[in-house]
Amino acid sequence: CPDGQKCTVLGSGNQPVYDCVEDDGSKLPFEPCTPEPSTGQDQCPAGFACIPSEPGGGNGLCLELCLADNDCEASLCVAYPGEVVPVCAPICNPLGPLCPEQQGCYRVRNSAFVCRYTGMNDFGVTAEPCDIVDDSGCAQGFVCETGQIIPGCAGESCCTALCDLSDADPCMAPMSCGELPLDPLPVFDSVGACYVPQ
């Protein structure tokens, strides 16, 4: 973009539209902001945009825009549930999450944990239904896994609690703390889940 302008995302349709607008950046990354999808004048710094905490909402945080993982540092490029704009979501430890205010540590892509907003349906706990394709529907500290390994699950997939493979087993019998059934990234090797071994 020319001097005095910033590249940001405009519109709220099915595809993000990027354009140069006047650089009004006075806020810092992860600062609270008010989304301005029609003008981009959200006071976020260049390369960032005010992403609402819920789709169409009036409150959000200044988050870094991206197109691919290599655009991000110590983060993954993901779109939040209900959003089409990808942002750099910081990688986090779900066993001791340190995420910006308004965000929690959730699994994405069935392989990594990042800081993101809590989705409208992200409240499921053990044996409650979830969406294993989108990896959504579970509360922080829980993950969505195949229903056949979770006692009491009436659907194809249900939430189950996370656990620390290097610590005492906190799971309720007949479940035990085992490796995540879906291969996690190496940084999450100590993160397990409660389920019945097959």
mmCIF file of C-alpha atoms in Angstrom:
data_model
loop_
_atom_site.group_PDB
_atom_site.id
_atom_site.type_symbol
_atom_site.label_atom_id
_atom_site.label_comp_id
_atom_site.label_asym_id
_atom_site.label_seq_id
_atom_site.Cartn_x
_atom_site.Cartn_y
_atom_site.Cartn_z
ATOM 1 C CA CYS A 1 0.000 0.000 0.000
ATOM 2 C CA PRO A 2 1.100 3.627 -0.498
ATOM 3 C CA ASP A 3 2.558 5.593 2.415
ATOM 4 C CA GLY A 4 -0.088 6.558 4.932
ATOM 5 C CA GLN A 5 -2.282 3.588 4.047
ATOM 6 C CA LYS A 6 -2.671 0.068 5.408
ATOM 7 C CA CYS A 7 -3.835 -3.191 3.890
ATOM 8 C CA THR A 8 -6.869 -4.534 5.680
ATOM 9 C CA VAL A 9 -9.916 -6.682 5.085
ATOM 10 C CA LEU A 10 -13.233 -5.180 3.993
ATOM 11 C CA GLY A 11 -16.755 -6.552 3.723
ATOM 12 C CA SER A 12 -18.415 -9.445 5.467
ATOM 13 C CA GLY A 13 -19.391 -11.752 2.616
ATOM 14 C CA ASN A 14 -18.334 -15.329 1.907
ATOM 15 C CA GLN A 15 -14.860 -14.304 0.719
ATOM 16 C CA PRO A 16 -12.532 -11.806 2.390
ATOM 17 C CA VAL A 17 -11.693 -8.722 0.302
ATOM 18 C CA TYR A 18 -8.394 -6.958 0.959
ATOM 19 C CA ASP A 19 -7.782 -3.304 0.102
ATOM 20 C CA CYS A 20 -5.688 -0.288 1.025
ATOM 21 C CA VAL A 21 -7.320 2.255 3.328
ATOM 22 C CA GLU A 22 -6.082 5.223 5.340
ATOM 23 C CA ASP A 23 -3.770 4.028 8.111
ATOM 24 C CA ASP A 24 -5.546 5.008 11.320
ATOM 25 C CA GLY A 25 -3.619 2.479 13.427
ATOM 26 C CA SER A 26 -3.429 3.687 17.012
ATOM 27 C CA LYS A 27 -4.059 0.390 18.790
ATOM 28 C CA LEU A 28 -1.710 -2.470 19.647
ATOM 29 C CA PRO A 29 -2.079 -6.143 18.635
ATOM 30 C CA PHE A 30 -4.798 -7.932 20.653
ATOM 31 C CA GLU A 31 -6.212 -4.626 21.922
ATOM 32 C CA PRO A 32 -10.027 -4.391 22.085
ATOM 33 C CA CYS A 33 -11.534 -2.636 19.072
ATOM 34 C CA THR A 34 -14.740 -2.003 17.142
ATOM 35 C CA PRO A 35 -15.023 -3.842 13.785
ATOM 36 C CA GLU A 36 -15.505 -1.553 10.779
ATOM 37 C CA PRO A 37 -15.891 -4.000 7.859
ATOM 38 C CA SER A 38 -17.233 -1.362 5.451
ATOM 39 C CA THR A 39 -14.363 1.141 5.828
ATOM 40 C CA GLY A 40 -11.520 -0.720 7.544
ATOM 41 C CA GLN A 41 -11.085 2.267 9.873
ATOM 42 C CA ASP A 42 -10.844 0.143 13.023
ATOM 43 C CA GLN A 43 -7.697 1.773 14.487
ATOM 44 C CA CYS A 44 -5.785 -1.531 14.270
ATOM 45 C CA PRO A 45 -2.174 -1.394 13.029
ATOM 46 C CA ALA A 46 -1.175 -2.203 9.454
ATOM 47 C CA GLY A 47 -1.467 -5.926 8.736
ATOM 48 C CA PHE A 48 -4.104 -6.313 11.433
ATOM 49 C CA ALA A 49 -7.888 -6.014 11.469
ATOM 50 C CA CYS A 50 -10.558 -5.852 14.133
ATOM 51 C CA ILE A 51 -12.040 -9.358 14.125
ATOM 52 C CA PRO A 52 -15.364 -9.574 16.020
ATOM 53 C CA SER A 53 -15.629 -11.902 19.001
ATOM 54 C CA GLU A 54 -18.769 -13.361 17.408
ATOM 55 C CA PRO A 55 -19.899 -13.238 13.749
ATOM 56 C CA GLY A 56 -21.327 -9.792 13.023
ATOM 57 C CA GLY A 57 -20.584 -8.616 16.565
ATOM 58 C CA GLY A 58 -19.691 -5.080 17.590
ATOM 59 C CA ASN A 59 -16.664 -5.916 19.739
ATOM 60 C CA GLY A 60 -13.402 -7.586 18.823
ATOM 61 C CA LEU A 61 -9.619 -7.654 19.024
ATOM 62 C CA CYS A 62 -6.911 -6.387 16.673
ATOM 63 C CA LEU A 63 -5.655 -9.629 15.120
ATOM 64 C CA GLU A 64 -2.915 -10.206 12.535
ATOM 65 C CA LEU A 65 -4.127 -11.049 9.036
ATOM 66 C CA CYS A 66 -2.587 -13.910 7.056
ATOM 67 C CA LEU A 67 -3.020 -16.117 4.010
ATOM 68 C CA ALA A 68 -0.860 -19.090 5.072
ATOM 69 C CA ASP A 69 0.940 -20.473 8.143
ATOM 70 C CA ASN A 70 4.296 -19.065 7.016
ATOM 71 C CA ASP A 71 2.814 -15.560 7.343
ATOM 72 C CA CYS A 72 2.652 -16.120 11.104
ATOM 73 C CA GLU A 73 5.245 -16.459 13.859
ATOM 74 C CA ALA A 74 4.514 -19.011 16.636
ATOM 75 C CA SER A 75 0.982 -19.059 15.255
ATOM 76 C CA LEU A 76 -1.184 -20.854 12.720
ATOM 77 C CA CYS A 77 -3.220 -19.157 10.007
ATOM 78 C CA VAL A 78 -6.828 -20.120 10.734
ATOM 79 C CA ALA A 79 -10.329 -18.735 10.304
ATOM 80 C CA TYR A 80 -12.379 -18.690 13.498
ATOM 81 C CA PRO A 81 -15.740 -20.512 13.617
ATOM 82 C CA GLY A 82 -18.313 -18.506 11.667
ATOM 83 C CA GLU A 83 -15.652 -16.281 10.107
ATOM 84 C CA VAL A 84 -14.046 -16.328 6.651
ATOM 85 C CA VAL A 85 -11.084 -14.048 7.403
ATOM 86 C CA PRO A 86 -7.942 -16.040 8.319
ATOM 87 C CA VAL A 87 -5.815 -14.633 11.150
ATOM 88 C CA CYS A 88 -2.634 -15.627 12.970
ATOM 89 C CA ALA A 89 -3.841 -17.594 15.995
ATOM 90 C CA PRO A 90 -1.098 -18.068 18.634
ATOM 91 C CA ILE A 91 -0.220 -21.691 19.436
ATOM 92 C CA CYS A 92 -1.089 -22.449 23.066
ATOM 93 C CA ASN A 93 -0.772 -25.220 25.635
ATOM 94 C CA PRO A 94 -4.294 -26.487 26.436
ATOM 95 C CA LEU A 95 -3.090 -27.840 29.800
ATOM 96 C CA GLY A 96 -2.082 -24.358 30.935
ATOM 97 C CA PRO A 97 -3.412 -21.908 28.380
ATOM 98 C CA LEU A 98 -2.167 -18.337 28.290
ATOM 99 C CA CYS A 99 -4.374 -16.618 25.735
ATOM 100 C CA PRO A 100 -5.417 -13.000 25.205
ATOM 101 C CA GLU A 101 -8.466 -11.869 27.144
ATOM 102 C CA GLN A 102 -11.727 -12.932 25.429
ATOM 103 C CA GLN A 103 -10.010 -15.999 23.939
ATOM 104 C CA GLY A 104 -9.473 -19.617 24.952
ATOM 105 C CA CYS A 105 -7.170 -22.458 23.881
ATOM 106 C CA TYR A 106 -8.937 -24.784 21.423
ATOM 107 C CA ARG A 107 -7.882 -27.508 19.006
ATOM 108 C CA VAL A 108 -7.904 -26.809 15.276
ATOM 109 C CA ARG A 109 -7.266 -29.093 12.303
ATOM 110 C CA ASN A 110 -7.429 -32.029 14.753
ATOM 111 C CA SER A 111 -3.707 -31.557 15.360
ATOM 112 C CA ALA A 112 -2.877 -28.260 17.074
ATOM 113 C CA PHE A 113 -4.137 -25.941 19.797
ATOM 114 C CA VAL A 114 -4.454 -22.201 19.236
ATOM 115 C CA CYS A 115 -5.940 -19.187 20.981
ATOM 116 C CA ARG A 116 -9.275 -18.226 19.465
ATOM 117 C CA TYR A 117 -12.653 -16.891 20.411
ATOM 118 C CA THR A 118 -15.078 -19.309 22.023
ATOM 119 C CA GLY A 119 -17.660 -20.313 19.405
ATOM 120 C CA MET A 120 -21.398 -20.161 20.056
ATOM 121 C CA ASN A 121 -21.529 -23.960 20.405
ATOM 122 C CA ASP A 122 -18.237 -24.505 22.236
ATOM 123 C CA PHE A 123 -19.674 -25.617 25.578
ATOM 124 C CA GLY A 124 -19.703 -29.439 25.341
ATOM 125 C CA VAL A 125 -18.177 -31.554 28.101
ATOM 126 C CA THR A 126 -17.653 -35.329 28.444
ATOM 127 C CA ALA A 127 -20.030 -37.432 26.291
ATOM 128 C CA GLU A 128 -21.803 -34.390 24.821
ATOM 129 C CA PRO A 129 -22.061 -34.207 20.999
ATOM 130 C CA CYS A 130 -19.608 -32.197 18.904
ATOM 131 C CA ASP A 131 -18.479 -31.719 15.295
ATOM 132 C CA ILE A 132 -15.324 -33.737 14.655
ATOM 133 C CA VAL A 133 -14.972 -32.394 11.088
ATOM 134 C CA ASP A 134 -14.793 -28.748 12.192
ATOM 135 C CA ASP A 135 -13.231 -29.711 15.548
ATOM 136 C CA SER A 136 -15.832 -27.597 17.335
ATOM 137 C CA GLY A 137 -18.560 -27.867 19.960
ATOM 138 C CA CYS A 138 -16.423 -28.598 23.031
ATOM 139 C CA ALA A 139 -15.576 -26.359 25.971
ATOM 140 C CA GLN A 140 -12.003 -25.287 26.683
ATOM 141 C CA GLY A 141 -10.120 -28.258 28.160
ATOM 142 C CA PHE A 142 -12.062 -30.753 26.024
ATOM 143 C CA VAL A 143 -11.659 -32.152 22.502
ATOM 144 C CA CYS A 144 -13.977 -33.810 20.006
ATOM 145 C CA GLU A 145 -13.252 -37.500 19.392
ATOM 146 C CA THR A 146 -14.955 -40.567 17.884
ATOM 147 C CA GLY A 147 -18.000 -41.516 19.943
ATOM 148 C CA GLN A 148 -17.204 -45.235 20.180
ATOM 149 C CA ILE A 149 -14.293 -44.591 22.563
ATOM 150 C CA ILE A 150 -16.261 -42.308 24.915
ATOM 151 C CA PRO A 151 -18.698 -43.993 27.351
ATOM 152 C CA GLY A 152 -22.181 -42.479 27.252
ATOM 153 C CA CYS A 153 -21.752 -40.918 23.829
ATOM 154 C CA ALA A 154 -24.950 -41.296 21.816
ATOM 155 C CA GLY A 155 -23.619 -39.812 18.572
ATOM 156 C CA GLU A 156 -20.815 -40.307 16.085
ATOM 157 C CA SER A 157 -18.526 -37.958 18.007
ATOM 158 C CA CYS A 158 -18.460 -36.499 21.514
ATOM 159 C CA CYS A 159 -16.355 -34.262 23.717
ATOM 160 C CA THR A 160 -13.896 -35.699 26.198
ATOM 161 C CA ALA A 161 -11.499 -34.120 28.688
ATOM 162 C CA LEU A 162 -7.861 -33.392 27.939
ATOM 163 C CA CYS A 163 -5.205 -34.800 30.272
ATOM 164 C CA ASP A 164 -1.457 -34.633 30.853
ATOM 165 C CA LEU A 165 0.336 -37.805 29.732
ATOM 166 C CA SER A 166 3.257 -36.983 32.039
ATOM 167 C CA ASP A 167 1.080 -36.707 35.159
ATOM 168 C CA ALA A 168 -1.176 -38.988 37.232
ATOM 169 C CA ASP A 169 -4.190 -40.295 35.301
ATOM 170 C CA PRO A 170 -7.186 -38.041 36.145
ATOM 171 C CA CYS A 171 -9.698 -39.854 33.917
ATOM 172 C CA MET A 172 -12.754 -41.667 35.252
ATOM 173 C CA ALA A 173 -12.845 -45.444 34.645
ATOM 174 C CA PRO A 174 -13.253 -47.140 32.246
ATOM 175 C CA MET A 175 -11.489 -44.273 30.489
ATOM 176 C CA SER A 176 -7.781 -43.641 30.855
ATOM 177 C CA CYS A 177 -5.430 -40.885 29.756
ATOM 178 C CA GLY A 178 -4.052 -41.820 26.355
ATOM 179 C CA GLU A 179 -2.397 -40.173 23.386
ATOM 180 C CA LEU A 180 -4.685 -38.060 21.250
ATOM 181 C CA PRO A 181 -6.252 -40.459 18.718
ATOM 182 C CA LEU A 182 -5.584 -37.958 15.926
ATOM 183 C CA ASP A 183 -1.857 -37.237 15.599
ATOM 184 C CA PRO A 184 -0.974 -33.930 17.263
ATOM 185 C CA LEU A 185 1.906 -31.690 16.245
ATOM 186 C CA PRO A 186 5.154 -32.612 18.099
ATOM 187 C CA VAL A 187 4.862 -29.627 20.467
ATOM 188 C CA PHE A 188 1.724 -31.248 21.916
ATOM 189 C CA ASP A 189 3.274 -34.657 22.676
ATOM 190 C CA SER A 190 2.364 -34.480 26.381
ATOM 191 C CA VAL A 191 -1.290 -33.624 25.708
ATOM 192 C CA GLY A 192 -3.635 -36.587 25.943
ATOM 193 C CA ALA A 193 -7.359 -37.232 26.179
ATOM 194 C CA CYS A 194 -9.628 -39.410 28.311
ATOM 195 C CA TYR A 195 -11.086 -42.367 26.401
ATOM 196 C CA VAL A 196 -11.472 -46.147 26.440
ATOM 197 C CA PRO A 197 -8.492 -47.758 24.663
ATOM 198 C CA GLN A 198 -9.492 -49.906 21.690
#
